[in-house]
Amino acid sequence: MIKPQTLQVIKATVPVLKTHGEALTRLFYQRMFENNPEVKAYFNQAHQHSGSQQQALATAICAYAENIDNPEALSAAVELIAQKHASLGIKPEHYPIVGQNLLLAIKELLGDDASDDIIDAWAEAYQALAEIFIEREKQIYTEHEVQHGWQGFKQFEVIRREKSSEVITSFYLQPADGQPLAAHQAGQYITVKLKADGPEHTMRQYSLSNPPGKDYYRISVKRETGSEKPQPDGLVSNFLHDKVKPGDLLWLAPPCGEFTLQSPVDKPVVMIAGGVGITPLLSMLHQHLTDRSQRVTLIQATINGQTRAFKQELDRLEKQYSEFDCHVRYSQPSDEDKITDNHDSEGLIDAALINSLDLTADFYLCGPPAMMRHCLTLLNNAGVTSEQIHLEAFGPALPLAS
Ligand code: FAD
């Protein structure tokens, strides 16, 4: 139990956190990587460069301070973060490292204003939060052991690779030890750990795009290219595209994540995918079509026919299941992309398209942050409630409200 006096002090720091939260988290990461370089491998340095990690942490700290007397309000955020931590193998011994460097950063940022009361309150509040994460992550590791028969990383063999679009390659993976695979929950992701550049391991998460219950996992990876020099090409996606071939071994952590099909069985579902954000939705679509008979609509936003992923698989599902409609929205269709009927259309996702959907449905979204923000605004304007909306972000969870 956090002391009542501590709750008051933490709440009093909210205005400072709202103004200086990102300065605090920038300082925190800087100090932590200087003082404890051993934890660097758990953080994607590209997210440090873009500032998205610092922004996500600042938002999370602020939300914690605001709701410190109402932890229920944080339960969804705690679950999302605990799943991410478990996917990376975060252990109880990592929490004191974060705590010490966070307090150092608070002291440094506040200078003379860093009273003992404030530092003591944040030490107590951080410890309380760390205990919640440690406990939940312990449960997740146990669930991995029980459900999947392994925790941590184990080797998988690449049994096949195939082109899913001009920019997306799929890799089919099976346990190298020959053990059977337990079904994942559609929408979940695995973590790949590999040496892409030098002796250090790098980790990245990839959603499983295959239907649950197969004897393989399929990940589908978009090649990330740096838009302008000196922006480098994405490290792991390019390594997978250029170097990884059938017969190679990759280290994988068990499926994690809470972005799963949670709607009541009698509720229609709409999925909105932007680019490679189709991956978790494709797995969910397979699960929905196998288990349920309610309507499911997929809006697949993509640049053109060359970048459109999984065309054959989606065409096949559409032929096989009358309750499934796929609508492709091309932002820059090429001459070969024939936009002939209601099936396909040109432009960005807009109010007319959203309003043509069943607005009583549950909505599942995955795509680039700007597209998801745009869709959320359109859905809110159309009267879709936040309880109907489920989101997955392919990076640090960003504040999506516009
Ligand atoms: P990184 O090296 O991480 O770089 C990312 C971007 O930052 C690139 O555009 C790069 O140009 C830029 N960058 C890197 N360094 C710098 C620098 N110093 N300065 C400026 N810019 C820089 N991806 C998929 O393709 N398919 C999926 O199914 C998928 N599922 C995911 C599920 C989850 C839950 C999450 C969190 C992510 C998922 N991702 C998925 C994203 C994936 O994890 C990787 O982030 C993605 O592959 C890019 O990794 P990378 O190593 O290639 O790029």
mmCIF file of N, CA and C and ligand atoms in Angstrom, residues 44-47 49-50 84 168 189-190 202-209 219-227 230-240 276-277 279-280 392-396, ligand 1:
data_model
loop_
_atom_site.group_PDB
_atom_site.id
_atom_site.type_symbol
_atom_site.label_atom_id
_atom_site.label_comp_id
_atom_site.label_asym_id
_atom_site.label_seq_id
_atom_site.Cartn_x
_atom_site.Cartn_y
_atom_site.Cartn_z
ATOM 1 N N ASN A 44 15.146 -0.717 -28.416
ATOM 2 C CA ASN A 44 15.423 -0.473 -29.831
ATOM 3 C C ASN A 44 15.973 0.948 -29.969
ATOM 4 N N GLN A 45 17.240 1.039 -30.406
ATOM 5 C CA GLN A 45 17.877 2.361 -30.449
ATOM 6 C C GLN A 45 17.225 3.272 -31.488
ATOM 7 N N ALA A 46 16.567 2.684 -32.507
ATOM 8 C CA ALA A 46 15.868 3.531 -33.497
ATOM 9 C C ALA A 46 14.746 4.317 -32.808
ATOM 10 N N HIS A 47 14.111 3.690 -31.807
ATOM 11 C CA HIS A 47 13.036 4.399 -31.092
ATOM 12 C C HIS A 47 13.606 5.494 -30.198
ATOM 13 N N HIS A 49 16.250 7.273 -31.182
ATOM 14 C CA HIS A 49 16.552 8.348 -32.141
ATOM 15 C C HIS A 49 15.292 9.096 -32.538
ATOM 16 N N SER A 50 14.213 8.360 -32.737
ATOM 17 C CA SER A 50 12.981 9.036 -33.186
ATOM 18 C C SER A 50 12.296 9.769 -32.033
ATOM 19 N N LYS A 84 4.876 -6.841 -23.243
ATOM 20 C CA LYS A 84 6.074 -6.405 -23.995
ATOM 21 C C LYS A 84 7.340 -6.785 -23.223
ATOM 22 N N ILE A 168 7.158 -6.973 -48.455
ATOM 23 C CA ILE A 168 6.967 -7.858 -47.284
ATOM 24 C C ILE A 168 7.351 -9.290 -47.644
ATOM 25 N N TYR A 189 2.225 -11.642 -30.914
ATOM 26 C CA TYR A 189 3.513 -11.509 -31.595
ATOM 27 C C TYR A 189 4.571 -12.363 -30.901
ATOM 28 N N ILE A 190 5.612 -12.694 -31.646
ATOM 29 C CA ILE A 190 6.780 -13.351 -31.040
ATOM 30 C C ILE A 190 7.961 -12.364 -31.106
ATOM 31 N N THR A 202 20.229 -8.464 -31.082
ATOM 32 C CA THR A 202 19.193 -7.431 -31.202
ATOM 33 C C THR A 202 17.850 -8.150 -31.181
ATOM 34 N N MET A 203 16.848 -7.517 -30.566
ATOM 35 C CA MET A 203 15.522 -8.160 -30.500
ATOM 36 C C MET A 203 14.473 -7.286 -31.200
ATOM 37 N N ARG A 204 13.553 -7.951 -31.903
ATOM 38 C CA ARG A 204 12.429 -7.239 -32.520
ATOM 39 C C ARG A 204 11.192 -8.131 -32.396
ATOM 40 N N GLN A 205 10.026 -7.486 -32.249
ATOM 41 C CA GLN A 205 8.775 -8.248 -32.191
ATOM 42 C C GLN A 205 8.144 -8.332 -33.579
ATOM 43 N N TYR A 206 7.541 -9.482 -33.885
ATOM 44 C CA TYR A 206 6.794 -9.647 -35.135
ATOM 45 C C TYR A 206 5.489 -10.387 -34.830
ATOM 46 N N SER A 207 4.382 -9.813 -35.311
ATOM 47 C CA SER A 207 3.083 -10.456 -35.116
ATOM 48 C C SER A 207 3.032 -11.745 -35.922
ATOM 49 N N LEU A 208 2.334 -12.728 -35.393
ATOM 50 C CA LEU A 208 2.175 -13.977 -36.146
ATOM 51 C C LEU A 208 1.045 -13.766 -37.156
ATOM 52 N N SER A 209 1.320 -14.034 -38.428
ATOM 53 C CA SER A 209 0.306 -13.789 -39.464
ATOM 54 C C SER A 209 -0.429 -15.067 -39.845
ATOM 55 N N ILE A 219 5.933 -15.336 -39.707
ATOM 56 C CA ILE A 219 6.055 -13.887 -39.508
ATOM 57 C C ILE A 219 6.216 -13.248 -40.881
ATOM 58 N N SER A 220 5.721 -12.035 -41.015
ATOM 59 C CA SER A 220 5.733 -11.367 -42.317
ATOM 60 C C SER A 220 6.331 -9.988 -42.101
ATOM 61 N N VAL A 221 7.496 -9.790 -42.695
ATOM 62 C CA VAL A 221 8.345 -8.665 -42.307
ATOM 63 C C VAL A 221 8.471 -7.660 -43.446
ATOM 64 N N LYS A 222 8.195 -6.400 -43.130
ATOM 65 C CA LYS A 222 8.364 -5.343 -44.135
ATOM 66 C C LYS A 222 9.803 -4.850 -44.102
ATOM 67 N N ARG A 223 10.375 -4.691 -45.281
ATOM 68 C CA ARG A 223 11.733 -4.144 -45.350
ATOM 69 C C ARG A 223 11.652 -2.641 -45.065
ATOM 70 N N GLU A 224 12.322 -2.220 -43.983
ATOM 71 C CA GLU A 224 12.317 -0.794 -43.616
ATOM 72 C C GLU A 224 13.534 -0.129 -44.239
ATOM 73 N N THR A 225 13.293 0.797 -45.140
ATOM 74 C CA THR A 225 14.421 1.497 -45.763
ATOM 75 C C THR A 225 14.479 2.922 -45.236
ATOM 76 N N GLY A 226 15.704 3.390 -44.966
ATOM 77 C CA GLY A 226 15.884 4.769 -44.500
ATOM 78 C C GLY A 226 15.439 5.716 -45.610
ATOM 79 N N SER A 227 14.579 6.683 -45.265
ATOM 80 C CA SER A 227 14.035 7.515 -46.342
ATOM 81 C C SER A 227 15.097 8.416 -46.951
ATOM 82 N N PRO A 230 21.333 10.694 -43.729
ATOM 83 C CA PRO A 230 22.020 9.534 -43.177
ATOM 84 C C PRO A 230 21.091 8.580 -42.431
ATOM 85 N N GLN A 231 19.792 8.619 -42.659
ATOM 86 C CA GLN A 231 18.915 7.676 -41.957
ATOM 87 C C GLN A 231 19.228 6.273 -42.444
ATOM 88 N N PRO A 232 19.689 5.390 -41.537
ATOM 89 C CA PRO A 232 20.080 4.042 -41.991
ATOM 90 C C PRO A 232 18.864 3.166 -42.282
ATOM 91 N N ASP A 233 19.075 2.119 -43.066
ATOM 92 C CA ASP A 233 18.013 1.147 -43.283
ATOM 93 C C ASP A 233 17.740 0.413 -41.969
ATOM 94 N N GLY A 234 16.517 -0.086 -41.816
ATOM 95 C CA GLY A 234 16.171 -0.832 -40.606
ATOM 96 C C GLY A 234 17.084 -2.053 -40.454
ATOM 97 N N LEU A 235 17.581 -2.264 -39.231
ATOM 98 C CA LEU A 235 18.626 -3.272 -39.008
ATOM 99 C C LEU A 235 18.110 -4.704 -39.208
ATOM 100 N N VAL A 236 17.078 -5.053 -38.455
ATOM 101 C CA VAL A 236 16.662 -6.460 -38.423
ATOM 102 C C VAL A 236 15.841 -6.833 -39.661
ATOM 103 N N SER A 237 14.960 -5.927 -40.095
ATOM 104 C CA SER A 237 14.120 -6.282 -41.256
ATOM 105 C C SER A 237 14.993 -6.503 -42.494
ATOM 106 N N ASN A 238 16.026 -5.677 -42.660
ATOM 107 C CA ASN A 238 16.892 -5.865 -43.834
ATOM 108 C C ASN A 238 17.751 -7.117 -43.695
ATOM 109 N N PHE A 239 18.170 -7.409 -42.463
ATOM 110 C CA PHE A 239 18.938 -8.642 -42.236
ATOM 111 C C PHE A 239 18.076 -9.847 -42.608
ATOM 112 N N LEU A 240 16.826 -9.844 -42.141
ATOM 113 C CA LEU A 240 15.936 -10.979 -42.448
ATOM 114 C C LEU A 240 15.723 -11.088 -43.959
ATOM 115 N N VAL A 276 1.872 -3.055 -43.417
ATOM 116 C CA VAL A 276 2.231 -4.334 -42.791
ATOM 117 C C VAL A 276 1.408 -4.600 -41.523
ATOM 118 N N GLY A 277 0.626 -3.610 -41.096
ATOM 119 C CA GLY A 277 -0.290 -3.797 -39.960
ATOM 120 C C GLY A 277 -1.334 -4.867 -40.216
ATOM 121 N N THR A 279 -0.668 -7.922 -40.508
ATOM 122 C CA THR A 279 -0.213 -9.238 -39.998
ATOM 123 C C THR A 279 -1.039 -9.794 -38.831
ATOM 124 N N PRO A 280 -1.211 -9.042 -37.717
ATOM 125 C CA PRO A 280 -2.006 -9.650 -36.638
ATOM 126 C C PRO A 280 -3.465 -9.822 -37.052
ATOM 127 N N GLU A 392 -3.385 -2.101 -32.079
ATOM 128 C CA GLU A 392 -2.019 -2.607 -31.895
ATOM 129 C C GLU A 392 -1.054 -1.619 -32.534
ATOM 130 N N ALA A 393 0.002 -1.257 -31.794
ATOM 131 C CA ALA A 393 1.022 -0.344 -32.337
ATOM 132 C C ALA A 393 2.310 -1.128 -32.550
ATOM 133 N N PHE A 394 2.931 -0.949 -33.715
ATOM 134 C CA PHE A 394 4.190 -1.646 -34.004
ATOM 135 C C PHE A 394 5.386 -0.841 -33.481
ATOM 136 N N GLY A 395 5.310 -0.411 -32.265
ATOM 137 C CA GLY A 395 6.413 0.353 -31.674
ATOM 138 C C GLY A 395 5.976 0.761 -30.291
ATOM 139 N N PRO A 396 6.719 1.675 -29.647
ATOM 140 C CA PRO A 396 6.283 2.108 -28.322
ATOM 141 C C PRO A 396 4.861 2.645 -28.411
HETATM 142 P P1 FAD B 1 15.210 -0.316 -36.992
HETATM 143 O O1 FAD B 1 16.678 -0.490 -37.096
HETATM 144 O O2 FAD B 1 14.565 -0.527 -35.678
HETATM 145 O O3 FAD B 1 14.802 1.113 -37.578
HETATM 146 C C1 FAD B 1 13.450 1.519 -37.600
HETATM 147 C C2 FAD B 1 13.348 2.827 -38.401
HETATM 148 O O4 FAD B 1 14.138 3.838 -37.777
HETATM 149 C C3 FAD B 1 13.868 2.670 -39.826
HETATM 150 O O5 FAD B 1 12.985 3.367 -40.681
HETATM 151 C C4 FAD B 1 15.220 3.348 -39.820
HETATM 152 O O6 FAD B 1 15.488 3.953 -41.056
HETATM 153 C C5 FAD B 1 15.066 4.375 -38.697
HETATM 154 N N1 FAD B 1 16.349 4.586 -37.988
HETATM 155 C C6 FAD B 1 17.127 3.626 -37.431
HETATM 156 N N2 FAD B 1 18.219 4.182 -36.862
HETATM 157 C C7 FAD B 1 18.115 5.521 -37.059
HETATM 158 C C8 FAD B 1 18.938 6.627 -36.743
HETATM 159 N N3 FAD B 1 20.080 6.472 -36.100
HETATM 160 N N4 FAD B 1 18.525 7.858 -37.145
HETATM 161 C C9 FAD B 1 17.389 8.033 -37.820
HETATM 162 N N5 FAD B 1 16.573 7.012 -38.162
HETATM 163 C C10 FAD B 1 16.932 5.780 -37.787
HETATM 164 N N6 FAD B 1 7.092 -5.345 -38.347
HETATM 165 C C11 FAD B 1 6.787 -6.064 -39.453
HETATM 166 O O7 FAD B 1 7.386 -5.856 -40.525
HETATM 167 N N7 FAD B 1 5.824 -7.052 -39.398
HETATM 168 C C12 FAD B 1 5.149 -7.317 -38.260
HETATM 169 O O8 FAD B 1 4.288 -8.208 -38.250
HETATM 170 C C13 FAD B 1 5.464 -6.578 -37.086
HETATM 171 N N8 FAD B 1 4.833 -6.816 -35.923
HETATM 172 C C14 FAD B 1 5.142 -6.074 -34.825
HETATM 173 C C15 FAD B 1 4.453 -6.323 -33.631
HETATM 174 C C16 FAD B 1 4.735 -5.579 -32.522
HETATM 175 C C17 FAD B 1 3.965 -5.832 -31.247
HETATM 176 C C18 FAD B 1 5.744 -4.591 -32.565
HETATM 177 C C19 FAD B 1 6.077 -3.787 -31.331
HETATM 178 C C20 FAD B 1 6.437 -4.351 -33.713
HETATM 179 C C21 FAD B 1 6.142 -5.082 -34.863
HETATM 180 N N9 FAD B 1 6.820 -4.865 -36.058
HETATM 181 C C22 FAD B 1 6.486 -5.587 -37.177
HETATM 182 C C23 FAD B 1 7.910 -3.891 -36.141
HETATM 183 C C24 FAD B 1 9.253 -4.612 -35.926
HETATM 184 O O9 FAD B 1 9.341 -5.050 -34.587
HETATM 185 C C25 FAD B 1 10.461 -3.710 -36.201
HETATM 186 O O10 FAD B 1 10.300 -2.523 -35.458
HETATM 187 C C26 FAD B 1 10.615 -3.400 -37.680
HETATM 188 O O11 FAD B 1 10.869 -4.596 -38.402
HETATM 189 C C27 FAD B 1 11.796 -2.439 -37.903
HETATM 190 O O12 FAD B 1 12.931 -3.005 -37.342
HETATM 191 P P2 FAD B 1 14.363 -2.815 -38.013
HETATM 192 O O13 FAD B 1 15.369 -3.381 -37.088
HETATM 193 O O14 FAD B 1 14.359 -3.244 -39.419
HETATM 194 O O15 FAD B 1 14.473 -1.230 -38.053
#
